[in-house]
Coordinates of C-alpha atoms and ligand atoms in Angstrom, one line a residue:
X69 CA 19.7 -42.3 -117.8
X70 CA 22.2 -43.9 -119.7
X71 CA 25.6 -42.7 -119.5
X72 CA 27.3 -42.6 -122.9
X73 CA 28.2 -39.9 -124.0
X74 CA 31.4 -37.6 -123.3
X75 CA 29.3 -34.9 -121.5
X76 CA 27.4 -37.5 -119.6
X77 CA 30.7 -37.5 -117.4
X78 CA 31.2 -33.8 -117.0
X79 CA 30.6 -33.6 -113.7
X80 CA 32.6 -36.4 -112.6
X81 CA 35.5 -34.9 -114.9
X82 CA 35.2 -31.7 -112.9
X83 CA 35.0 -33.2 -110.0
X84 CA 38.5 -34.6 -110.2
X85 CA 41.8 -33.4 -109.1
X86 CA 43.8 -34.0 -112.6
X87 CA 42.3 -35.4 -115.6
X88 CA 44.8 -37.6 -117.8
X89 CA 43.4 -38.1 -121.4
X90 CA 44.4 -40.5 -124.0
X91 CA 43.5 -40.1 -127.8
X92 CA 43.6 -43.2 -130.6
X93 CA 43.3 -44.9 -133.9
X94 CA 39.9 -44.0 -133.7
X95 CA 40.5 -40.1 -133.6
X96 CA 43.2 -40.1 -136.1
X97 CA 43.1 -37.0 -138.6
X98 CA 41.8 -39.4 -141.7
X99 CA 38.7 -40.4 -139.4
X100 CA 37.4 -37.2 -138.5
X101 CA 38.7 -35.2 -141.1
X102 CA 37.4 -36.1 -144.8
X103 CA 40.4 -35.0 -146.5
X104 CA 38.4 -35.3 -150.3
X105 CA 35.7 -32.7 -149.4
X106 CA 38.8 -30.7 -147.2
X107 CA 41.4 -29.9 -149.8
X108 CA 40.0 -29.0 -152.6
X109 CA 42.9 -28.4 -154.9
X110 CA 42.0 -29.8 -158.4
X111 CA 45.8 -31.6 -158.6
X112 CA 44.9 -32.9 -154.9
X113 CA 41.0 -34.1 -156.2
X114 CA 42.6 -36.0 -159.4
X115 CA 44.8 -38.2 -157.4
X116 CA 42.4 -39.6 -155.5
X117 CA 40.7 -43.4 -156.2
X118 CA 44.4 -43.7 -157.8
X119 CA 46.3 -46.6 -156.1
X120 CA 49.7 -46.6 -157.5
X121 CA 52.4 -45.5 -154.6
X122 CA 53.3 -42.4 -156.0
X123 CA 50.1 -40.9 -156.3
X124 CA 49.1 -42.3 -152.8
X125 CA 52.7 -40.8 -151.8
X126 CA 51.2 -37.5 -153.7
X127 CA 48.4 -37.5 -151.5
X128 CA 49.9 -37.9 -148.6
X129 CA 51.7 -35.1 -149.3
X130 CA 48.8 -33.5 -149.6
X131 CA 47.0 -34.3 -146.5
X132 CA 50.5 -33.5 -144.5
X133 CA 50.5 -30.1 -146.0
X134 CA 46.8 -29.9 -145.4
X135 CA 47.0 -30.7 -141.2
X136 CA 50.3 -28.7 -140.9
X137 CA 49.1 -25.6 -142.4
X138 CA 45.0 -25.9 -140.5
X139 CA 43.7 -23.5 -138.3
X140 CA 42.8 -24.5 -135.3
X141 CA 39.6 -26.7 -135.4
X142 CA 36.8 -27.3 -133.3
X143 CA 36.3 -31.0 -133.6
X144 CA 37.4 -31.6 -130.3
X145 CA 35.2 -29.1 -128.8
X146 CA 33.5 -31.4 -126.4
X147 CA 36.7 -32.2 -124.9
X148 CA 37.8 -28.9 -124.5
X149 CA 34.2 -28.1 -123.2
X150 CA 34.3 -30.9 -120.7
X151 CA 38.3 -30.0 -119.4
X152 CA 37.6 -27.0 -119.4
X153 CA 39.4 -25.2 -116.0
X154 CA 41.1 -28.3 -115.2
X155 CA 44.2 -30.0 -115.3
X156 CA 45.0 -32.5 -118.1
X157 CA 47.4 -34.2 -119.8
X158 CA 46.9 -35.2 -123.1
X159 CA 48.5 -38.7 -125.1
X160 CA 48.1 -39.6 -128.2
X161 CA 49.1 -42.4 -130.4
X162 CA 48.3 -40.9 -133.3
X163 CA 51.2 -39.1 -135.9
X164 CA 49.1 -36.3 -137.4
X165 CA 50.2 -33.7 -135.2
X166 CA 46.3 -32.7 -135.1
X167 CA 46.0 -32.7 -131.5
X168 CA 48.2 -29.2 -131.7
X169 CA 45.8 -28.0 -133.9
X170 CA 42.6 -28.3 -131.7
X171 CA 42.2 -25.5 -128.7
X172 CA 44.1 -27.9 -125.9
X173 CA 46.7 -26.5 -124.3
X174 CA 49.9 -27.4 -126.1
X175 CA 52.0 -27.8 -123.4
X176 CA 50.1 -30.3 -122.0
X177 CA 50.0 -32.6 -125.0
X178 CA 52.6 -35.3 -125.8
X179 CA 52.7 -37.0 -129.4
X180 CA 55.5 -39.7 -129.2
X181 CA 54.7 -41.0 -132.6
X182 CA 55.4 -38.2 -134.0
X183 CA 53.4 -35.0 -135.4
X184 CA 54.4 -35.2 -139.3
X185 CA 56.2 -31.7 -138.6
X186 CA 59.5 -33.1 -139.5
X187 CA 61.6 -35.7 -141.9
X188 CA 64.2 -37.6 -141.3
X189 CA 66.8 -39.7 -143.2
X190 CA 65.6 -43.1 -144.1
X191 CA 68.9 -44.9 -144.0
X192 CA 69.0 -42.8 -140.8
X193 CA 72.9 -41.8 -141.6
X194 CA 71.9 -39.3 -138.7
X195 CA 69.8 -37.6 -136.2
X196 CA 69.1 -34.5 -138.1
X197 CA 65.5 -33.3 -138.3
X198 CA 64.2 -31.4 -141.0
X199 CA 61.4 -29.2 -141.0
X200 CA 58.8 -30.9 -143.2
X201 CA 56.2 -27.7 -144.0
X202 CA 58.6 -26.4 -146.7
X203 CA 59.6 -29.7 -148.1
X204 CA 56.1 -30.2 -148.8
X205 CA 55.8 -26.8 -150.8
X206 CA 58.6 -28.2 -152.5
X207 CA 57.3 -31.4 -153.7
X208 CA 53.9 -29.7 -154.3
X209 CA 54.9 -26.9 -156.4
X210 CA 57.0 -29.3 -158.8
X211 CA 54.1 -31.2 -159.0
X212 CA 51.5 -28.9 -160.3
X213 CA 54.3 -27.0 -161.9
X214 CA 55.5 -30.1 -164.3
X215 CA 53.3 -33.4 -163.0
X216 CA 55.9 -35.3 -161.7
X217 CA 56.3 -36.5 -158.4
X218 CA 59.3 -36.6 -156.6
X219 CA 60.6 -37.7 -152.7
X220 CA 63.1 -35.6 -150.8
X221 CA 66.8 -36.3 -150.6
X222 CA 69.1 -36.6 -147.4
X223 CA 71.4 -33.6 -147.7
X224 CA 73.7 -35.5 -146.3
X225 CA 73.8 -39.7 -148.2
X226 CA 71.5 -39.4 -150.6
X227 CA 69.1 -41.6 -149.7
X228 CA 65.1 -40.8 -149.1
X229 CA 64.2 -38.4 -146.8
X230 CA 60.3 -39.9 -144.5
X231 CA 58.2 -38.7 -142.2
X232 CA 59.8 -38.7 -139.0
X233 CA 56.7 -40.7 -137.6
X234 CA 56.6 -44.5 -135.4
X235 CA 55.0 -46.5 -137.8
X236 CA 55.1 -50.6 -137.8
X237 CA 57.3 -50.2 -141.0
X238 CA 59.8 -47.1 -139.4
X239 CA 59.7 -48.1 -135.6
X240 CA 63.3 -49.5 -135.5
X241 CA 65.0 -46.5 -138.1
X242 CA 62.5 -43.3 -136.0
X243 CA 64.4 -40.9 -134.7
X244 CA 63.4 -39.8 -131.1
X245 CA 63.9 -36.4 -130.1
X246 CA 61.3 -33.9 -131.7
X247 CA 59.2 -35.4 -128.8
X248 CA 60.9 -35.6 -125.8
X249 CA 60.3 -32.2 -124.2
X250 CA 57.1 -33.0 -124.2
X251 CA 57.3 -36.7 -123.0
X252 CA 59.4 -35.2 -120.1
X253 CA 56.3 -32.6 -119.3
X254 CA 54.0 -36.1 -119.0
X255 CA 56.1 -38.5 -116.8
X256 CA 56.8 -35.4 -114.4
X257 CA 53.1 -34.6 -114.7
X258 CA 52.1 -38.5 -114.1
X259 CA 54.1 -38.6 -111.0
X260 CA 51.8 -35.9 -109.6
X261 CA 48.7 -38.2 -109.8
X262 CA 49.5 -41.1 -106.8
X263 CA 46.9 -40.2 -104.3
X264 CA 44.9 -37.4 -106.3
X265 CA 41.4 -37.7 -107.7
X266 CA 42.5 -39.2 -111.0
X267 CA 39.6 -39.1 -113.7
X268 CA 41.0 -41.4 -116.6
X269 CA 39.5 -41.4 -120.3
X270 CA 41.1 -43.2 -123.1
X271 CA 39.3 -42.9 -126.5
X272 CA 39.8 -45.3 -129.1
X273 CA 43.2 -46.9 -128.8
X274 CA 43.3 -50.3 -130.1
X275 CA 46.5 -52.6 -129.4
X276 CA 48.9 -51.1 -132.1
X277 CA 50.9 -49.7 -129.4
X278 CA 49.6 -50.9 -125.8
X279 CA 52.7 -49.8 -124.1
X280 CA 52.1 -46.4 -124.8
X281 CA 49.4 -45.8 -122.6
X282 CA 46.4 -48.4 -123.0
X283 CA 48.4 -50.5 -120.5
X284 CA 50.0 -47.8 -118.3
X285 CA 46.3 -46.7 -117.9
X286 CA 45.1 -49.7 -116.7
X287 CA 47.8 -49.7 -114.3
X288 CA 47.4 -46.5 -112.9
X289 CA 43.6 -47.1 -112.5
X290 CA 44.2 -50.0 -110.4
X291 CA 46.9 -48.5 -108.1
X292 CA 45.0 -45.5 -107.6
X293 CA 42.5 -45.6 -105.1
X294 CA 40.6 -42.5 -105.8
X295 CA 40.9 -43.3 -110.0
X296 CA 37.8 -43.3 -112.4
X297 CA 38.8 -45.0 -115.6
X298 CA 36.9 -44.5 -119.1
X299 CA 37.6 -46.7 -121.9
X300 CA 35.7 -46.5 -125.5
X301 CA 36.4 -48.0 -128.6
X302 CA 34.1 -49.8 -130.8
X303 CA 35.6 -53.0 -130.1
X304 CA 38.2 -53.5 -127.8
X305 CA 36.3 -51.0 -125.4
X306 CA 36.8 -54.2 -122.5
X307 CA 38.7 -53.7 -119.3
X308 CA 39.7 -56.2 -116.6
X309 CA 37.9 -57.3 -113.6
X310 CA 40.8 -56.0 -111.2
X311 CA 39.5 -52.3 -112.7
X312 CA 35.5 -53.3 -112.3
X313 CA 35.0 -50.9 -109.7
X314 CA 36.6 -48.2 -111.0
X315 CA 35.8 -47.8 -114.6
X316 CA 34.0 -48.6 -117.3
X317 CA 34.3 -49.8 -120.7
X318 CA 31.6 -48.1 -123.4
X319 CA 31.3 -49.9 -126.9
X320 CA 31.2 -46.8 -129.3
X321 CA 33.2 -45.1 -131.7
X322 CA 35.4 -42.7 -130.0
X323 CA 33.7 -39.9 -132.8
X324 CA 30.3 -40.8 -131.4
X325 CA 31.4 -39.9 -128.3
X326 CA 32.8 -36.4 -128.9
X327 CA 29.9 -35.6 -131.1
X328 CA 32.4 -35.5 -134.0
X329 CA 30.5 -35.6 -137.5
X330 CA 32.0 -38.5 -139.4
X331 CA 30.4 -40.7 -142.7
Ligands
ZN571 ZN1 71.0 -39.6 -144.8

């Protein structure tokens, strides 16, 4: 039988003490959510195919409100199926936030990039967070109410308020903090794993940030002795000879492998 699928490994991830879970690129929200057939606000559907930056600004405004406000989905319901009774940590390198939308168990999920669940000043002029669900009303309702579309302002210098997410463009102006209980919860979790029966998956992270955990993974599946390691991606699904024996690298989108419906 070929072993490719995420419920091919079931028994293996049962079989482990902890199970330590990493979620890319490949997952993000705008994969496995189709936003145009999702939100199907006639101001949302006649913005899209437009490319100027406000209406893709519009739209992201949009999709923000969209995640923020979801019920909690089933698309990760493989995952929960297979974790089921165990304990995980969950990392992501995503900024959607989705993960806390899914049935995981929130306190054992760590978002470093950030969830979309706050702005922040640009300039920064300071480490204030603002809570980004009414915000977005804001800009939405003055939209529909007069077609104009607007950014928010720093209460405190003026100038633009942005998603307190860790992009390429806002890694060196992101304000840490809405993240670091959880981060906390992980390291203190991860020092719990030397000499357990570590079961390792990491799902479609590419090598936008490798330090996050792409790299720490690799690590911990070679100092572990008792580690099983699981890497997919539909690429850069390789791993190094040092981790041969202990893992595997499958060549498939990360949605293929959860099952997750996608175009
Ligand atoms: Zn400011």
């Amino acid at each position: 039988m070929k072993r490719n699928m995420l419920k091919d490994y079931k028994e293996q991830i049962q079989d482990a003490d902890l199970v330590l879970v990493g979620i890319g690129r490949e997952l993000r929200a705008d994969r496995v959510i189709d936003f145009k057939k999702a939100i199907t606000n006639e101001h949302y559907q006649n913005l899209i195919d437009k490319e100027d930056e406000d209406s893709k600004w519009m739209r992201t405004v949009y999709e923000r409100e969209y995640l923020l406000s979801m019920k909690e989905t089933d698309l990760f319901k493989e995952l929960n199926e297979v974790l089921e009774g165990k304990e995980y940590f969950v990392v992501t390198s995503n900024d959607d936030g989705l993960l806390y939308h899914t049935h995981l168990k929130k306190d054992h999920v760590t978002a470093p990039c950030g969830n979309g669940d706050f702005f922040q000043c640009s300039a920064p002029c300071d480490e204030q967070l603002y809570p980004a669900n009414l915000g977005l009303r804001d800009l939405i309702d003055y939209y529909e109410k007069t077609g104009k579309i607007e950014h928010l302002e720093c209460p405190k210098c003026g100038k633009q308020l942005i998603f307190n997410v860790r992009t390429e463009e806002t890694k060196s102006i992101y304000i840490e903090g809405a993240y670091l209980n959880s981060w906390a919860s992980y390291t203190k979790w991860l020092q719990n794993t030397l000499n357990k029966k570590l079961f390792i998956l990491e799902l479609g992270e590419g090598f936008e940030v490798p330090s996050l955990f792409r790299w720490p993974f690799e690590k911990m599946a070679f100092y572990n002795e008792k580690a099983t390691f699981v890497r997919v991606h539909h690429s850069l699904y390789q791993i190094g000879k040092e981790i041969k024996e202990k893992g595997i690298g499958i060549k498939m989108d990360s949605r293929d492998f959860l099952n997750i419906a996608h175009e």
